[in-house]
GROMACS .gro file of C-alpha atoms in nm:
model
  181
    1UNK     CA    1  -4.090   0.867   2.758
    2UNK     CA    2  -3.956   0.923   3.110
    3UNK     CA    3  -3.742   1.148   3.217
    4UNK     CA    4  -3.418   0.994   3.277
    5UNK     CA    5  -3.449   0.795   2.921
    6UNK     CA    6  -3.492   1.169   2.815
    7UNK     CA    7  -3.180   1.315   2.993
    8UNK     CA    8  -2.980   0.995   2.854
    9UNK     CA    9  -3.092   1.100   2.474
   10UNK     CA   10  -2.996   1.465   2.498
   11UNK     CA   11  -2.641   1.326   2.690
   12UNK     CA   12  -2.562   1.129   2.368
   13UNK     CA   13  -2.682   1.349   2.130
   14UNK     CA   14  -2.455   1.671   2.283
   15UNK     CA   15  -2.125   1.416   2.312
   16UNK     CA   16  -2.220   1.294   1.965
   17UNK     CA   17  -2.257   1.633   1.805
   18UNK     CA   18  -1.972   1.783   2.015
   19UNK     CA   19  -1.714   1.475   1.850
   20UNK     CA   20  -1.813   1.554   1.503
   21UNK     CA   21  -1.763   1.922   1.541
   22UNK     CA   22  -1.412   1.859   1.689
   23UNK     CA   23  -1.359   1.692   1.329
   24UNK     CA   24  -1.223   1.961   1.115
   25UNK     CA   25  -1.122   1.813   0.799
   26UNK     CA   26  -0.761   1.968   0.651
   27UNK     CA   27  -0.711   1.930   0.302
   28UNK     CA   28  -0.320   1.841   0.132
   29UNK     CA   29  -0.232   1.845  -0.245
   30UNK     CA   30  -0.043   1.514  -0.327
   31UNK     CA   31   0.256   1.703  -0.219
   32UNK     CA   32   0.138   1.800   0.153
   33UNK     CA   33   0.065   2.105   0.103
   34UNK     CA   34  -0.282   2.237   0.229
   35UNK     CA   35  -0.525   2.320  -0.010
   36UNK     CA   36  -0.868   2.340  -0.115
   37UNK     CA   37  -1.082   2.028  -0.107
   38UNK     CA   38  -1.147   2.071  -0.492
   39UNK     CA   39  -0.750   2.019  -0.489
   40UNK     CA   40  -0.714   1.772  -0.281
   41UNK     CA   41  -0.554   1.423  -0.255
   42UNK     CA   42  -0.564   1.336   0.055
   43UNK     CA   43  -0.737   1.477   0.419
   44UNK     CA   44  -0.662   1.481   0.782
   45UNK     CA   45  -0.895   1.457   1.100
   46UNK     CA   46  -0.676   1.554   1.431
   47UNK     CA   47  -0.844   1.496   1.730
   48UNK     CA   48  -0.734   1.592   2.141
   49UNK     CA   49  -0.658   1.293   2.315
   50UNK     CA   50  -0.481   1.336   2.653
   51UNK     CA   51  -0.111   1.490   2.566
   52UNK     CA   52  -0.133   1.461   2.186
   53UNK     CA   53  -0.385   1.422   1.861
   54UNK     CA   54  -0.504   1.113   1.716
   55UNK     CA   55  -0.426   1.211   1.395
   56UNK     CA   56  -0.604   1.016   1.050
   57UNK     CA   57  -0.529   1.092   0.731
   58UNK     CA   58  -0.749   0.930   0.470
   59UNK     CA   59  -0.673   0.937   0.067
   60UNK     CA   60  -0.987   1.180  -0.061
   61UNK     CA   61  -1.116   0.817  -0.160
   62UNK     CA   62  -1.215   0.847   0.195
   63UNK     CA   63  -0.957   0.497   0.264
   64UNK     CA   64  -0.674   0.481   0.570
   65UNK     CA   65  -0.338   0.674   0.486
   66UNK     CA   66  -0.219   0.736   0.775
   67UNK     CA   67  -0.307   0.691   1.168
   68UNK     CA   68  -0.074   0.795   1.486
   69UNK     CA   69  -0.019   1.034   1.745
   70UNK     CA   70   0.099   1.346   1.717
   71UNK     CA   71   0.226   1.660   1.980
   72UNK     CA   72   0.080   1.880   1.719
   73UNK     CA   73  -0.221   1.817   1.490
   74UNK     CA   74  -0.087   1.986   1.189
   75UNK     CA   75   0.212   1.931   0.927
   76UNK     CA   76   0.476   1.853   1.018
   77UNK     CA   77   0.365   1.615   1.266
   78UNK     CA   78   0.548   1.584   1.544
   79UNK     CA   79   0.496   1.186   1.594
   80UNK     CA   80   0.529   1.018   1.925
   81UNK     CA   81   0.425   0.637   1.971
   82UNK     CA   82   0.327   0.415   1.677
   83UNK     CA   83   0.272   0.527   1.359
   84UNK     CA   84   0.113   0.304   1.077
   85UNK     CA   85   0.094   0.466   0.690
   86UNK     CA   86  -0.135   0.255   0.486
   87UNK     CA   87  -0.115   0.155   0.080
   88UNK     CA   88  -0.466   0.281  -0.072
   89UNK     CA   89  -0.594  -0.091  -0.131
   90UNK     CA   90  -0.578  -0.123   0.267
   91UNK     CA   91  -0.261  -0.300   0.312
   92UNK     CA   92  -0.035  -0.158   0.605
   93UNK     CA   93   0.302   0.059   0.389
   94UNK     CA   94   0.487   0.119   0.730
   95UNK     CA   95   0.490   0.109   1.034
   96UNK     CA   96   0.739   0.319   1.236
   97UNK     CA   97   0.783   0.384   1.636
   98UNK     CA   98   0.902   0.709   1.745
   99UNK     CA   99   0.976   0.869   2.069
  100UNK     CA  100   0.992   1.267   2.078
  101UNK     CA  101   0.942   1.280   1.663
  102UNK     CA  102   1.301   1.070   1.661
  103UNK     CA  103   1.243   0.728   1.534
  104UNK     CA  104   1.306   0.479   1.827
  105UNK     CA  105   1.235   0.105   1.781
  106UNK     CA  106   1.085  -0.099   1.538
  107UNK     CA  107   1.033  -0.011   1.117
  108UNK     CA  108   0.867  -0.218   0.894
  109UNK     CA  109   0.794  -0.159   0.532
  110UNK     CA  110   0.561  -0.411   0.337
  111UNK     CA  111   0.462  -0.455  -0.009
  112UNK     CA  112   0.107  -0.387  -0.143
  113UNK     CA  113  -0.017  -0.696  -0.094
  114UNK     CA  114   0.127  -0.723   0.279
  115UNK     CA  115   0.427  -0.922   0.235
  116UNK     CA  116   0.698  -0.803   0.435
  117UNK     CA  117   0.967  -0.580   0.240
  118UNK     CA  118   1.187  -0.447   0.485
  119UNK     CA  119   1.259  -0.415   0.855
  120UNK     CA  120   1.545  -0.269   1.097
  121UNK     CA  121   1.504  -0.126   1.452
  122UNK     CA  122   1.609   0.274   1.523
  123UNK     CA  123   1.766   0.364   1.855
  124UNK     CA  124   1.765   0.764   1.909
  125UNK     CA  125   1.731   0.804   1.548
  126UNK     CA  126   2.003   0.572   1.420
  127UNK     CA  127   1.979   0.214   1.258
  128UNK     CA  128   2.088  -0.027   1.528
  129UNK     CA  129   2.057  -0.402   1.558
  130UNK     CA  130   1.919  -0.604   1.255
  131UNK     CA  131   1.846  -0.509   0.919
  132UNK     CA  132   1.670  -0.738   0.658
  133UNK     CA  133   1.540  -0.640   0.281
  134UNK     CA  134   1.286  -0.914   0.124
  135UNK     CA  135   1.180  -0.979  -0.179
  136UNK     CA  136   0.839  -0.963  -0.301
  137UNK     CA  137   0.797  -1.367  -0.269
  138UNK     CA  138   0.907  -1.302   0.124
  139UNK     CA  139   1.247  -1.474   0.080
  140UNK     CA  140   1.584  -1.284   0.216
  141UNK     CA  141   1.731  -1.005  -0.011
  142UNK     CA  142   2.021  -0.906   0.210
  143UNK     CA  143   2.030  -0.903   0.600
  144UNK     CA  144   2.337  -0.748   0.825
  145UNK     CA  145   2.359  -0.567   1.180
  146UNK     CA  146   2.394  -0.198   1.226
  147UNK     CA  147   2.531   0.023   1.505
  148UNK     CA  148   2.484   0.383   1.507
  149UNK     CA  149   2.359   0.361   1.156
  150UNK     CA  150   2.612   0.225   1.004
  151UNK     CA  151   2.668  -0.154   0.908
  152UNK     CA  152   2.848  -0.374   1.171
  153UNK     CA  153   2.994  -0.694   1.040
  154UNK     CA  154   2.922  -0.849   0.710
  155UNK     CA  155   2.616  -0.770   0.441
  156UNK     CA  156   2.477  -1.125   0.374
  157UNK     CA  157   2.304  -1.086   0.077
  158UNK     CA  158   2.297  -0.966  -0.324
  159UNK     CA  159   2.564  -0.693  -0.370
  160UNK     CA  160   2.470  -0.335  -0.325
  161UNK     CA  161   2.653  -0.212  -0.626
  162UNK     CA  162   2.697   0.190  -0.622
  163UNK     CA  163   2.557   0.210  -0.269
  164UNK     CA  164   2.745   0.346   0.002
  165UNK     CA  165   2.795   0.033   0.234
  166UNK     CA  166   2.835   0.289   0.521
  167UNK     CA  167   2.508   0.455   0.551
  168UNK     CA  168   2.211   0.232   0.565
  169UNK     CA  169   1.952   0.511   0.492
  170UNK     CA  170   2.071   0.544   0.164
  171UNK     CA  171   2.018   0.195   0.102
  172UNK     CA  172   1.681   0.174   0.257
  173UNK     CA  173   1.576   0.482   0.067
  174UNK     CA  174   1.676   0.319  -0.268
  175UNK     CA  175   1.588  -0.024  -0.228
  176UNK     CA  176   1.229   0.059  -0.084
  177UNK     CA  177   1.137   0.360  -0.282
  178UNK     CA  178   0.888   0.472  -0.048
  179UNK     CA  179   0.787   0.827  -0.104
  180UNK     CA  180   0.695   0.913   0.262
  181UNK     CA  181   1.037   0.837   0.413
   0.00000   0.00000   0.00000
């Protein structure tokens, strides 16, 4: 073996080792809460990437949960940029943008077997712009416009009976059921 071929193996093999050690798993209960890896449901892998961590968090299955960026690598994440939580068959749950941990621009929910189930755009936290529910054979459920998070103009769509037409979070909440919201 010659000598640069040599230098090139020991390279790969110290970048190689180096990544895996920066690959501390954490360990969460099914509530979030860290724990032991006998008690586990779920683990994260945080690694430094320029400003921020990639952060991963996998179901202890060892499948996608969660992927994004993050100012810090630990909960509560502080999430910047897109965020994508994924159902434990594979199929994408959300996906959410966020700018400084505020949600800012596109949200999408989808059922487990990827149909779309809900979408609606954030500005600086708030619901603005259009809002659409689906059901699970992708047809319309109800679709209005929002400003400042709260409906602007008419709900076109099944009635929302005992909902509070005014706040769209407790609708979305409700209707979608999603625990990680």
């Amino acid at each position: 073996m010659n000598i640069k071929k040599f230098i090139q193996i020991v390279f790969f093999s110290f970048a190689f080792l180096t990544t895996l050690k920066g690959q501390k798993r954490i360990y969460f209960d099914e509530d979030w809460n860290p724990c032991k890896k006998s008690e586990a449901s779920f683990y994260r892998i945080s690694l430094p990437k320029d400003n921020y961590f990639e952060v991963k968090d996998y179901y202890i299955s060892g499948k996608l949960q969660f992927e994004g960026k993050s100012m810090v690598k630990e909960e509560p994440l502080l999430h910047e940029g897109i965020s994508t939580w994924y159902y434990e068959n594979g199929q994408v749950a959300k996906i959410q943008e966020f700018k400084n941990n505020i949600p800012n621009g596109k949200l999408l929910f989808y059922y487990e077997d990827g149909v779309l189930k809900a979408e609606g755009n954030y500005v600086n936290g708030e619901f603005d712009g259009y809002y659409a529910e689906y059901f699970p054979s992708g047809k319309v459920y109800g679709e209005s416009t929002l400003k400042n998070g709260v409906f602007n103009g008419n709900y076109k769509g099944l009635p929302k009976m005992g909902y509070n037409m005014g706040n769209v979070m407790t609708i979305f909440m409700k209707v979608n059921c999603v625990e990680f919201i």
